[in-house]
Amino acid sequence: MIEAVGLTKRYGDKTAVYNLSFQVRPGAVTGFLGPNGSGKSTTMRMILGLDNPTAGHVTIGGHPYRKLPNAARQVGALLDAKAVHGGRAARNHLLSLAQLSGIPARRVDEVLGVVGLQDVARRRSKGFSLGMGQRLGIAAALLGDPQVLLFDEPVNGLDPEGIHWVRNLMKALAAEGRTVFVSSHLMSEMALTADHLIVIGRGQLLADMSVTEFISANSADFARVRTPDSEPQLREKLTSALTEAGGHVLPEQDGALRVTGLPLPRISDIAHGADVRLWELSPHQASLEEAYMRMTQGAVDYRSTADQKAGLQQPLPPGAQPPMPVPGQGQPGWYAPPPPQQGGQPFAAPQGAPGQAPAGPYGAPAAPGTVPGGQPANPYAAQQAPQHLPQAPAAAPQTPQPPAAAAPPATAPAPASAPVTDPTKPEDAR
Amino acid sequence: MAATQVLRSEWTKIRSVASTVWTLGLAVVVTIALGMLISALTKSQFSDMSRRDQLSFDPTFISFAGTSLGQLAMIVFGVLVVGNEYSSGMIRTSLAAVPRRGTFLFGKVAVATALALVVGMVTSFATFFLGQAMLGDLRASIGDPGVLRAVFGGGLYMTLIAMFSMGVAAMLRSPMLSLGILMPFFFLISNILGNVPATRKVGRFLPDQAGSRIMQVVTPVDDNVPYGPWGGLGIMALWVIAALVGGYAVLRHRDA
């Protein structure tokens, strides 16, 4: 059991952590989430007695860390995978740590086997990849067979097999009744690993609840409704009918409607009553990632901006097409451009194929806060603008409320058919 | 209990990195080789030396001529032992395992000091005997008055200079910064301060100049140094204590 009360840490005039109070209970994996620079690592260091809080206190099992009897046997921690002397062999690194806490040497070979590093045990850790470093760090945390475990970004640099292994390891440790506290900025990872979430932003507590509570509290379910593209008046009709019935309707860029506040059968009934045919009526739930992004939107310290490439772009030869980004290539912050003109849609399949790309758990249809001020967050989209300049305004009459993207950013949708990568995601998450 | 654990752990750390062997090995080789070289050169030029220099000729001190360079390798050893914890980030893992920071620091210093003492003593005696062999009929014998003290003191000097570097590295928390200050200081600045007449009186109290007094057997002519060989070593020991206390204060109060 880790308990923080009013934890505050200031470095000069910068407040890294402010008035943080939470409890981490045994028997569960508790995820510790926040954007880069939100104070996760500082909090971890304060828990371990490495940094002194400016105010407040944090205890493990009722004792401050520096007063814990034989701390290393009760608490294991992975803080930084790179924090090893590169010239020292993996086994010697662990052996020195084991001797520090009076742990027998054979335990070193045990944990080396547990993390799968037995074959490189006598190699210098200088040559280790980040993933191997993470495994070595996890081995160090497991050395004392502790009841309380802290992991700071344990899956960074691990391959899929390693991520899967860490996930299962955390769950297994928690199932044994241990207290497991894992920090991450990857919401998707926490969704699969954690039972409980503590979210901070700019050093302050944003949420402390179970994963399921977190999703339902932070995201609204919605329905996507699509009327025949050929008859725009049907959409107008349905919009007013739904609004009348108490629903909240928001047009999406590709002409679909996003409806909240009404259950699906009711939407169907209303459409039937208004004599409107539907091409699509699908339920959607915001993912954990979305809920997290919405929550931390205001608390992101480092946000990327569009790469203007001023002065670097070569003039295109006459008649040449500007390069089109291929969807799914994973360009930073890639978004599909707005439909160039009525009827002609760049990618995606609305004509005769109303089925949207399924909103999988993390292939989130919308990413909030991505298009501030309607400015395309994407250098490639910006590049295309000249090509579509005459048509771009023409896209406006297509939707009743023109630049929908500029509307509340929290709900500004990107065409769901395009794979969504998110610019607010920290760079090392990709 | 915790102290013996720290000692065992620090011994594992110190023997498992190559830099220990390199720095200590270099200290031994440089000190001995340079001492032998200078001894041989002095022997061949003894007849050309002034009467005054011949009178105050100190065969023991001449054989320790390599210490001025060999001590630099000792400084690197001391700095790396402590500083590597900071540069690698290992300090956090170590302090998470040993929350009592004083135990940790002094355990580390104790192990490194013991190793430096062994190496320093071996170097000192080897330097003396090999240097005297080069000096031929000018040589001093270990049984002569003051000689054993000087040879023993040479080993202590090497140990203390390593300890001083450990304290400085603990205060500065960075091997690069520590070496950047200590190397030029002991290689250049201390010599300059000690040879410029205006600053000579101050320079005498610097750790290396005060400490190296222990290796002299014959006092130079017109010598007016206000302390004796053990007094000089005492001044050096005070510097070492100050550096270690400073390092402990920093470790105790700063965030790791």
XYZ file of C-alpha atoms in Angstrom, chain B:
256
model
C 24.840 -5.464 9.110
C 23.893 -2.955 6.460
C 27.475 -1.703 6.408
C 28.943 -5.106 5.511
C 26.342 -5.481 2.773
C 27.385 -2.139 1.337
C 31.046 -3.136 1.506
C 30.446 -6.406 -0.333
C 28.328 -4.688 -2.939
C 30.856 -1.929 -3.494
C 33.603 -4.481 -3.877
C 31.568 -6.214 -6.580
C 31.026 -2.885 -8.301
C 34.656 -1.850 -8.165
C 36.063 -5.133 -9.417
C 33.540 -5.512 -12.216
C 34.481 -2.453 -14.253
C 37.497 -2.166 -16.468
C 38.238 1.413 -15.425
C 39.473 0.216 -12.024
C 42.189 -1.926 -13.574
C 43.119 0.744 -16.096
C 43.387 3.683 -13.735
C 45.174 1.825 -10.941
C 47.408 -0.001 -13.405
C 48.339 3.291 -15.010
C 49.090 4.808 -11.621
C 51.498 1.971 -10.828
C 53.241 1.912 -14.196
C 53.575 5.694 -14.606
C 54.822 6.285 -11.085
C 57.416 3.520 -11.239
C 58.581 4.116 -14.807
C 58.935 7.873 -14.429
C 60.644 7.465 -11.072
C 63.181 5.062 -12.590
C 63.775 7.338 -15.573
C 64.375 10.453 -13.491
C 66.583 8.503 -11.094
C 68.714 7.220 -13.974
C 68.980 10.707 -15.510
C 69.910 12.249 -12.177
C 72.663 9.698 -11.639
C 74.197 10.428 -15.023
C 74.151 14.178 -14.434
C 75.039 14.262 -10.761
C 78.584 15.474 -11.390
C 77.272 18.456 -13.380
C 74.966 19.586 -10.582
C 75.826 22.634 -8.460
C 77.445 22.103 -5.114
C 74.327 23.339 -3.403
C 72.134 20.809 -5.203
C 74.610 18.036 -4.514
C 74.557 18.858 -0.811
C 70.769 18.706 -0.566
C 70.480 15.694 -2.887
C 67.629 13.466 -1.707
C 67.823 10.011 -3.368
C 64.523 8.913 -1.796
C 62.578 11.903 -3.048
C 64.110 11.608 -6.530
C 62.803 8.064 -6.865
C 59.279 9.401 -6.128
C 59.480 11.869 -9.020
C 56.895 9.804 -10.914
C 54.264 10.486 -8.281
C 53.443 13.892 -9.778
C 52.147 12.151 -12.887
C 51.034 8.885 -11.324
C 48.789 10.741 -8.902
C 46.708 11.930 -11.848
C 45.703 8.333 -12.551
C 44.829 7.962 -8.858
C 42.647 11.065 -9.156
C 40.848 9.545 -12.150
C 40.290 6.360 -10.156
C 38.815 8.258 -7.206
C 36.613 10.410 -9.410
C 35.288 7.490 -11.460
C 34.466 5.322 -8.445
C 32.077 7.946 -7.113
C 31.223 9.917 -10.239
C 30.143 6.928 -12.327
C 27.178 6.432 -10.017
C 25.971 9.872 -11.002
C 26.786 9.790 -14.696
C 25.131 6.403 -15.177
C 22.113 7.155 -12.977
C 22.965 4.078 -10.916
C 22.912 6.336 -7.842
C 19.095 6.161 -7.786
C 19.048 2.385 -7.807
C 21.767 2.276 -5.167
C 20.071 4.764 -2.880
C 16.727 3.026 -3.321
C 18.434 -0.115 -2.010
C 20.334 1.707 0.759
C 18.188 4.610 1.917
C 20.808 5.556 4.534
C 22.998 7.698 2.374
C 25.877 8.050 4.812
C 26.272 4.266 4.986
C 26.270 4.108 1.228
C 28.844 6.860 0.638
C 31.258 5.826 3.341
C 30.996 2.159 2.407
C 31.920 3.080 -1.124
C 34.780 5.331 -0.019
C 36.046 2.668 2.394
C 36.284 -0.023 -0.284
C 37.919 2.276 -2.829
C 40.312 3.600 -0.187
C 41.354 0.114 0.879
C 42.106 -0.779 -2.718
C 43.955 2.493 -3.298
C 45.984 1.915 -0.140
C 47.114 -1.526 -1.260
C 48.013 -0.295 -4.724
C 49.622 2.860 -3.323
C 51.825 0.940 -0.916
C 52.920 -1.574 -3.532
C 53.686 1.279 -5.923
C 55.555 3.241 -3.307
C 57.836 0.405 -2.266
C 58.422 -0.734 -5.855
C 59.215 2.824 -6.897
C 61.673 3.232 -4.073
C 63.612 0.029 -4.667
C 63.656 0.289 -8.451
C 64.576 3.983 -8.279
C 67.433 3.292 -5.889
C 68.669 0.534 -8.201
C 68.912 3.172 -10.950
C 70.787 5.576 -8.709
C 73.620 3.111 -8.182
C 76.147 4.386 -5.624
C 74.027 7.473 -4.877
C 71.276 5.291 -3.488
C 69.694 5.447 -0.073
C 68.883 2.359 1.961
C 65.497 1.573 3.457
C 67.184 1.401 6.838
C 68.492 4.989 6.671
C 66.834 7.436 9.051
C 63.562 8.770 7.690
C 63.554 6.625 4.564
C 61.021 4.028 5.675
C 58.741 6.863 6.801
C 59.069 8.463 3.369
C 58.321 5.261 1.465
C 55.380 4.421 3.702
C 54.222 8.011 3.420
C 54.390 7.781 -0.368
C 51.756 5.048 -0.237
C 49.615 7.120 2.100
C 49.971 10.127 -0.187
C 48.603 8.183 -3.167
C 45.699 6.934 -1.040
C 44.820 10.370 0.291
C 44.858 11.946 -3.148
C 42.366 9.297 -4.324
C 40.157 9.945 -1.277
C 40.251 13.674 -1.899
C 39.055 13.058 -5.465
C 36.204 10.881 -4.190
C 35.040 13.692 -1.917
C 35.227 16.237 -4.716
C 33.325 13.939 -7.091
C 30.604 13.445 -4.451
C 30.306 17.214 -4.103
C 30.241 17.959 -7.828
C 28.190 14.847 -8.767
C 29.741 14.594 -12.192
C 32.939 12.828 -13.280
C 33.560 15.214 -16.176
C 33.257 18.301 -14.017
C 35.396 16.783 -11.274
C 38.171 15.733 -13.630
C 37.979 19.061 -15.407
C 38.742 20.794 -12.134
C 41.084 18.336 -10.431
C 43.395 17.475 -13.337
C 44.509 21.005 -14.241
C 44.580 21.921 -10.573
C 47.042 19.220 -9.572
C 48.952 19.186 -12.837
C 49.396 22.935 -13.320
C 47.805 25.328 -10.908
C 49.235 23.852 -7.749
C 52.753 23.935 -9.250
C 52.346 27.509 -10.434
C 51.070 28.677 -7.044
C 53.934 26.882 -5.355
C 56.637 28.436 -7.562
C 55.484 32.025 -7.894
C 57.045 33.836 -4.915
C 53.916 35.852 -4.181
C 51.705 32.806 -3.743
C 54.274 30.343 -2.457
C 53.171 30.718 1.133
C 49.605 29.829 0.175
C 50.611 27.099 -2.254
C 52.393 25.265 0.536
C 49.075 24.501 2.163
C 47.517 22.913 -0.879
C 46.872 19.200 -0.387
C 49.461 17.869 -2.807
C 52.275 20.192 -1.781
C 51.705 19.698 1.921
C 51.277 15.954 1.520
C 54.332 15.377 -0.651
C 56.499 16.680 2.165
C 56.253 13.190 3.695
C 58.341 11.771 0.839
C 61.290 14.071 1.507
C 64.116 12.765 3.662
C 66.699 15.505 3.195
C 65.371 18.997 3.887
C 66.350 21.426 1.107
C 68.784 24.260 1.918
C 67.100 27.484 3.100
C 63.944 25.582 3.781
C 61.426 27.582 5.757
C 58.325 25.420 5.421
C 56.389 25.794 8.656
C 55.465 22.120 9.006
C 57.274 18.802 9.126
C 56.600 15.615 7.113
C 53.753 14.375 9.322
C 52.436 17.884 9.731
C 52.226 18.145 5.955
C 50.415 14.850 5.685
C 48.077 16.083 8.431
C 47.248 19.176 6.387
C 46.480 16.924 3.424
C 44.283 14.736 5.629
C 42.324 17.834 6.671
C 41.681 18.596 3.011
C 40.480 15.033 2.508
C 38.136 15.205 5.494
C 36.738 18.526 4.288
C 36.080 17.088 0.810
C 34.372 13.974 2.171
C 32.240 15.914 4.639
C 31.257 18.251 1.813
C 30.407 15.277 -0.382
C 28.329 13.717 2.368
C 26.470 16.965 2.997
C 25.616 17.252 -0.694
C 24.491 13.626 -0.948
C 22.401 13.928 2.181
C 20.555 17.068 1.290
C 20.262 17.088 -2.474
C 17.731 15.089 -4.443
C 19.324 12.053 -6.025
